[in-house]
């Protein structure tokens, strides 16, 4: 499987000739560094929760228009997108299959933020060896201790470097793919990565430095 990052939490997974897109949010498109047309071959789109940095409605409409992709998300997102003419397959907790991708949807709480109501949200275990935590560092995710690849928010209003380090040390993944860093300047992303990479290397965890849109890995 190849995994390509397109700023913040927007990830394109490709396997057996099919593509799955996670969380095309506003930070991916706002500066024109990424275009919705780049996702014309996507078959499936998953929106983990209803926050604008994970769901850019105009961009999603354009992606669906050029790709005819299926959209999967929470009931809240389904209600939001109904007036936009976008059909959403509502996700339930448990396992399901999207083409070659085997998925386990895990209902998790969003980390606390200054908001009146936190959205419904799912984390995802992909093919039994990749964990996308969305915006959660909940203890429920420790069930997947030792997972091969951890897709993890590394900058956010709801966390610090120490929070990230503690959670990761408890989960003990083999690799980290950093997420949720699209709202800070590139020089600050580099500074954060400069802190994280050697820290995790000392603990036997490989930190993938995906700093520019379109960079990716194969796992």
mmCIF file of C-alpha atoms in Angstrom:
data_model
loop_
_atom_site.group_PDB
_atom_site.id
_atom_site.type_symbol
_atom_site.label_atom_id
_atom_site.label_comp_id
_atom_site.label_asym_id
_atom_site.label_seq_id
_atom_site.Cartn_x
_atom_site.Cartn_y
_atom_site.Cartn_z
ATOM 1 C CA UNK A 1 0.000 0.000 0.000
ATOM 2 C CA UNK A 2 1.168 3.530 -0.771
ATOM 3 C CA UNK A 3 0.101 6.404 1.476
ATOM 4 C CA UNK A 4 0.452 10.003 0.294
ATOM 5 C CA UNK A 5 -0.133 13.047 2.484
ATOM 6 C CA UNK A 6 -1.796 16.155 1.059
ATOM 7 C CA UNK A 7 -1.451 18.549 4.004
ATOM 8 C CA UNK A 8 -2.901 18.233 7.516
ATOM 9 C CA UNK A 9 -4.991 15.031 7.798
ATOM 10 C CA UNK A 10 -5.710 14.485 4.099
ATOM 11 C CA UNK A 11 -4.314 11.081 3.140
ATOM 12 C CA UNK A 12 -4.546 9.127 -0.107
ATOM 13 C CA UNK A 13 -4.194 5.352 0.236
ATOM 14 C CA UNK A 14 -3.647 3.241 -2.869
ATOM 15 C CA UNK A 15 -3.788 -0.546 -3.046
ATOM 16 C CA UNK A 16 -4.450 -2.966 -5.897
ATOM 17 C CA UNK A 17 -5.199 -0.071 -8.241
ATOM 18 C CA UNK A 18 -7.888 1.484 -6.025
ATOM 19 C CA UNK A 19 -7.704 4.676 -3.976
ATOM 20 C CA UNK A 20 -9.157 5.626 -0.606
ATOM 21 C CA UNK A 21 -9.062 9.261 0.522
ATOM 22 C CA UNK A 22 -9.243 10.365 4.153
ATOM 23 C CA UNK A 23 -10.316 13.814 5.374
ATOM 24 C CA UNK A 24 -10.007 16.316 2.499
ATOM 25 C CA UNK A 25 -10.270 19.426 4.705
ATOM 26 C CA UNK A 26 -9.839 23.160 4.183
ATOM 27 C CA UNK A 27 -6.154 23.340 5.074
ATOM 28 C CA UNK A 28 -5.367 21.068 2.124
ATOM 29 C CA UNK A 29 -6.881 23.413 -0.459
ATOM 30 C CA UNK A 30 -6.895 26.934 0.973
ATOM 31 C CA UNK A 31 -3.480 27.946 -0.403
ATOM 32 C CA UNK A 32 -3.881 26.279 -3.786
ATOM 33 C CA UNK A 33 -1.043 23.820 -3.132
ATOM 34 C CA UNK A 34 -3.430 20.895 -3.653
ATOM 35 C CA UNK A 35 -6.299 20.754 -6.147
ATOM 36 C CA UNK A 36 -9.451 18.638 -5.816
ATOM 37 C CA UNK A 37 -8.846 17.505 -9.405
ATOM 38 C CA UNK A 38 -5.801 15.553 -8.184
ATOM 39 C CA UNK A 39 -8.246 13.026 -6.700
ATOM 40 C CA UNK A 40 -10.067 12.134 -9.920
ATOM 41 C CA UNK A 41 -9.235 8.432 -9.501
ATOM 42 C CA UNK A 42 -10.453 8.055 -5.935
ATOM 43 C CA UNK A 43 -12.995 5.288 -5.348
ATOM 44 C CA UNK A 44 -13.818 5.907 -1.678
ATOM 45 C CA UNK A 45 -13.730 8.919 0.634
ATOM 46 C CA UNK A 46 -13.877 8.736 4.432
ATOM 47 C CA UNK A 47 -14.597 11.797 6.562
ATOM 48 C CA UNK A 48 -13.699 10.979 10.162
ATOM 49 C CA UNK A 49 -15.752 13.834 11.661
ATOM 50 C CA UNK A 50 -17.477 17.129 10.998
ATOM 51 C CA UNK A 51 -14.768 19.745 11.423
ATOM 52 C CA UNK A 52 -13.691 22.038 8.568
ATOM 53 C CA UNK A 53 -10.062 20.948 8.725
ATOM 54 C CA UNK A 54 -11.303 17.426 7.872
ATOM 55 C CA UNK A 55 -14.223 18.336 5.619
ATOM 56 C CA UNK A 56 -14.054 21.076 2.976
ATOM 57 C CA UNK A 57 -17.530 20.891 1.434
ATOM 58 C CA UNK A 58 -16.797 22.748 -1.854
ATOM 59 C CA UNK A 59 -13.642 20.690 -2.395
ATOM 60 C CA UNK A 60 -15.488 17.464 -1.579
ATOM 61 C CA UNK A 61 -18.214 18.312 -4.084
ATOM 62 C CA UNK A 62 -15.587 18.828 -6.760
ATOM 63 C CA UNK A 63 -13.794 15.588 -5.892
ATOM 64 C CA UNK A 64 -17.029 13.596 -6.013
ATOM 65 C CA UNK A 65 -17.953 15.264 -9.314
ATOM 66 C CA UNK A 66 -14.701 14.256 -11.035
ATOM 67 C CA UNK A 67 -14.282 10.851 -9.387
ATOM 68 C CA UNK A 68 -17.812 9.568 -8.660
ATOM 69 C CA UNK A 69 -16.340 8.289 -5.368
ATOM 70 C CA UNK A 70 -18.459 6.834 -2.588
ATOM 71 C CA UNK A 71 -18.471 8.964 0.570
ATOM 72 C CA UNK A 72 -18.494 7.339 4.010
ATOM 73 C CA UNK A 73 -18.849 9.201 7.310
ATOM 74 C CA UNK A 74 -20.827 9.824 10.477
ATOM 75 C CA UNK A 75 -24.548 10.508 10.671
ATOM 76 C CA UNK A 76 -23.756 14.153 11.447
ATOM 77 C CA UNK A 77 -21.765 14.543 8.242
ATOM 78 C CA UNK A 78 -24.480 12.742 6.286
ATOM 79 C CA UNK A 79 -27.066 15.275 7.492
ATOM 80 C CA UNK A 80 -24.757 18.178 6.696
ATOM 81 C CA UNK A 81 -24.077 16.985 3.150
ATOM 82 C CA UNK A 82 -27.632 16.015 2.269
ATOM 83 C CA UNK A 83 -28.586 19.581 1.188
ATOM 84 C CA UNK A 84 -25.419 19.657 -0.921
ATOM 85 C CA UNK A 85 -26.607 16.663 -2.944
ATOM 86 C CA UNK A 86 -23.817 14.400 -1.678
ATOM 87 C CA UNK A 87 -24.961 10.937 -0.630
ATOM 88 C CA UNK A 88 -23.132 9.594 2.413
ATOM 89 C CA UNK A 89 -22.902 5.986 3.557
ATOM 90 C CA UNK A 90 -23.237 6.152 7.328
ATOM 91 C CA UNK A 91 -20.482 4.361 9.216
ATOM 92 C CA UNK A 92 -21.257 2.122 12.166
ATOM 93 C CA UNK A 93 -18.728 0.827 14.648
ATOM 94 C CA UNK A 94 -17.263 -2.449 13.476
ATOM 95 C CA UNK A 95 -15.646 -3.943 10.386
ATOM 96 C CA UNK A 96 -16.438 -3.324 6.738
ATOM 97 C CA UNK A 97 -14.740 -3.584 3.347
ATOM 98 C CA UNK A 98 -14.162 -0.873 0.749
ATOM 99 C CA UNK A 99 -12.701 -2.569 -2.301
ATOM 100 C CA UNK A 100 -9.303 -3.983 -1.254
ATOM 101 C CA UNK A 101 -9.283 -2.035 2.032
ATOM 102 C CA UNK A 102 -10.364 -3.878 5.192
ATOM 103 C CA UNK A 103 -11.513 -1.339 7.779
ATOM 104 C CA UNK A 104 -12.469 -1.397 11.421
ATOM 105 C CA UNK A 105 -14.349 1.734 12.511
ATOM 106 C CA UNK A 106 -13.692 2.631 16.148
ATOM 107 C CA UNK A 107 -15.973 5.164 17.814
ATOM 108 C CA UNK A 108 -13.736 7.547 19.782
ATOM 109 C CA UNK A 109 -14.173 10.919 21.473
ATOM 110 C CA UNK A 110 -12.625 13.987 19.932
ATOM 111 C CA UNK A 111 -9.975 15.506 22.192
ATOM 112 C CA UNK A 112 -11.322 18.445 24.258
ATOM 113 C CA UNK A 113 -11.424 21.780 22.448
ATOM 114 C CA UNK A 114 -13.035 25.173 23.007
ATOM 115 C CA UNK A 115 -16.326 24.221 21.364
ATOM 116 C CA UNK A 116 -19.934 23.855 22.482
ATOM 117 C CA UNK A 117 -20.365 20.358 21.110
ATOM 118 C CA UNK A 118 -17.775 17.841 20.047
ATOM 119 C CA UNK A 119 -18.591 15.901 16.862
ATOM 120 C CA UNK A 120 -19.160 12.195 16.451
ATOM 121 C CA UNK A 121 -15.902 10.662 15.255
ATOM 122 C CA UNK A 122 -14.329 7.408 14.155
ATOM 123 C CA UNK A 123 -10.748 6.216 14.207
ATOM 124 C CA UNK A 124 -9.855 3.454 11.754
ATOM 125 C CA UNK A 125 -7.759 0.303 11.761
ATOM 126 C CA UNK A 126 -6.810 -0.387 8.142
ATOM 127 C CA UNK A 127 -5.842 -3.883 7.002
ATOM 128 C CA UNK A 128 -5.077 -4.769 10.639
ATOM 129 C CA UNK A 129 -1.722 -2.963 10.668
ATOM 130 C CA UNK A 130 -2.400 0.768 10.172
ATOM 131 C CA UNK A 131 -4.193 2.912 12.765
ATOM 132 C CA UNK A 132 -5.600 6.347 11.908
ATOM 133 C CA UNK A 133 -6.564 7.893 15.245
ATOM 134 C CA UNK A 134 -8.370 10.914 13.712
ATOM 135 C CA UNK A 135 -8.373 13.594 16.459
ATOM 136 C CA UNK A 136 -8.342 11.208 19.399
ATOM 137 C CA UNK A 137 -5.733 9.965 21.852
ATOM 138 C CA UNK A 138 -8.270 7.941 23.802
ATOM 139 C CA UNK A 139 -7.230 4.954 25.903
ATOM 140 C CA UNK A 140 -9.582 2.815 23.805
ATOM 141 C CA UNK A 141 -6.986 2.961 21.038
ATOM 142 C CA UNK A 142 -4.404 1.244 23.235
ATOM 143 C CA UNK A 143 -6.147 -1.999 22.241
ATOM 144 C CA UNK A 144 -3.991 -1.761 19.121
ATOM 145 C CA UNK A 145 -0.685 -1.589 20.982
ATOM 146 C CA UNK A 146 2.236 -2.533 18.755
ATOM 147 C CA UNK A 147 0.482 -1.547 15.507
ATOM 148 C CA UNK A 148 2.864 -1.253 12.573
ATOM 149 C CA UNK A 149 1.952 2.275 11.406
ATOM 150 C CA UNK A 150 0.319 4.951 13.548
ATOM 151 C CA UNK A 151 -1.296 7.942 11.805
ATOM 152 C CA UNK A 152 -1.248 10.482 14.605
ATOM 153 C CA UNK A 153 -1.981 14.193 15.193
ATOM 154 C CA UNK A 154 1.291 15.807 16.224
ATOM 155 C CA UNK A 155 0.224 19.451 16.475
ATOM 156 C CA UNK A 156 -3.172 20.719 17.601
ATOM 157 C CA UNK A 157 -4.849 23.085 20.073
ATOM 158 C CA UNK A 158 -5.753 19.991 22.096
ATOM 159 C CA UNK A 159 -2.265 18.548 22.593
ATOM 160 C CA UNK A 160 1.381 19.206 23.365
ATOM 161 C CA UNK A 161 4.547 17.386 22.364
ATOM 162 C CA UNK A 162 4.500 15.688 25.769
ATOM 163 C CA UNK A 163 0.925 14.486 25.202
ATOM 164 C CA UNK A 164 1.945 12.986 21.863
ATOM 165 C CA UNK A 165 5.043 11.367 23.372
ATOM 166 C CA UNK A 166 3.167 9.800 26.298
ATOM 167 C CA UNK A 167 0.403 8.386 24.111
ATOM 168 C CA UNK A 168 2.856 6.983 21.580
ATOM 169 C CA UNK A 169 5.025 5.375 24.246
ATOM 170 C CA UNK A 170 1.963 3.590 25.580
ATOM 171 C CA UNK A 171 0.825 2.454 22.133
ATOM 172 C CA UNK A 172 4.329 1.434 20.977
ATOM 173 C CA UNK A 173 3.879 1.549 17.192
ATOM 174 C CA UNK A 174 6.725 0.671 14.862
ATOM 175 C CA UNK A 175 6.238 3.783 12.704
ATOM 176 C CA UNK A 176 4.510 7.182 12.915
ATOM 177 C CA UNK A 177 2.949 9.154 10.075
ATOM 178 C CA UNK A 178 2.360 12.686 11.455
ATOM 179 C CA UNK A 179 -0.992 14.393 10.914
ATOM 180 C CA UNK A 180 -2.843 17.594 11.807
ATOM 181 C CA UNK A 181 0.003 20.023 11.131
ATOM 182 C CA UNK A 182 -1.486 21.966 8.215
ATOM 183 C CA UNK A 183 -2.410 25.046 10.224
ATOM 184 C CA UNK A 184 1.150 25.992 11.182
ATOM 185 C CA UNK A 185 3.907 27.559 9.083
ATOM 186 C CA UNK A 186 6.333 25.220 7.283
ATOM 187 C CA UNK A 187 9.281 26.348 9.383
ATOM 188 C CA UNK A 188 7.359 25.374 12.514
ATOM 189 C CA UNK A 189 6.435 21.984 11.057
ATOM 190 C CA UNK A 190 10.140 21.401 10.463
ATOM 191 C CA UNK A 191 10.954 22.441 14.027
ATOM 192 C CA UNK A 192 8.364 20.038 15.428
ATOM 193 C CA UNK A 193 9.648 17.199 13.284
ATOM 194 C CA UNK A 194 13.186 18.012 14.408
ATOM 195 C CA UNK A 195 11.982 17.396 17.968
ATOM 196 C CA UNK A 196 9.914 14.307 17.299
ATOM 197 C CA UNK A 197 12.176 12.363 14.934
ATOM 198 C CA UNK A 198 15.186 11.794 17.238
ATOM 199 C CA UNK A 199 12.977 11.375 20.304
ATOM 200 C CA UNK A 200 11.082 8.482 18.753
ATOM 201 C CA UNK A 201 14.170 7.038 17.054
ATOM 202 C CA UNK A 202 15.693 6.498 20.501
ATOM 203 C CA UNK A 203 12.638 4.401 21.319
ATOM 204 C CA UNK A 204 12.806 2.304 18.165
ATOM 205 C CA UNK A 205 9.959 4.138 16.400
ATOM 206 C CA UNK A 206 10.485 5.483 12.876
ATOM 207 C CA UNK A 207 9.014 8.964 12.322
ATOM 208 C CA UNK A 208 8.143 9.722 8.684
ATOM 209 C CA UNK A 209 8.879 13.361 7.806
ATOM 210 C CA UNK A 210 6.109 14.153 5.316
ATOM 211 C CA UNK A 211 6.515 17.930 5.226
ATOM 212 C CA UNK A 212 5.459 18.734 1.664
ATOM 213 C CA UNK A 213 2.150 17.914 -0.070
ATOM 214 C CA UNK A 214 2.458 14.832 -2.235
ATOM 215 C CA UNK A 215 5.137 13.130 -0.172
ATOM 216 C CA UNK A 216 4.346 9.564 0.791
ATOM 217 C CA UNK A 217 5.465 6.151 1.953
ATOM 218 C CA UNK A 218 4.969 2.524 1.000
ATOM 219 C CA UNK A 219 4.026 0.054 3.734
#
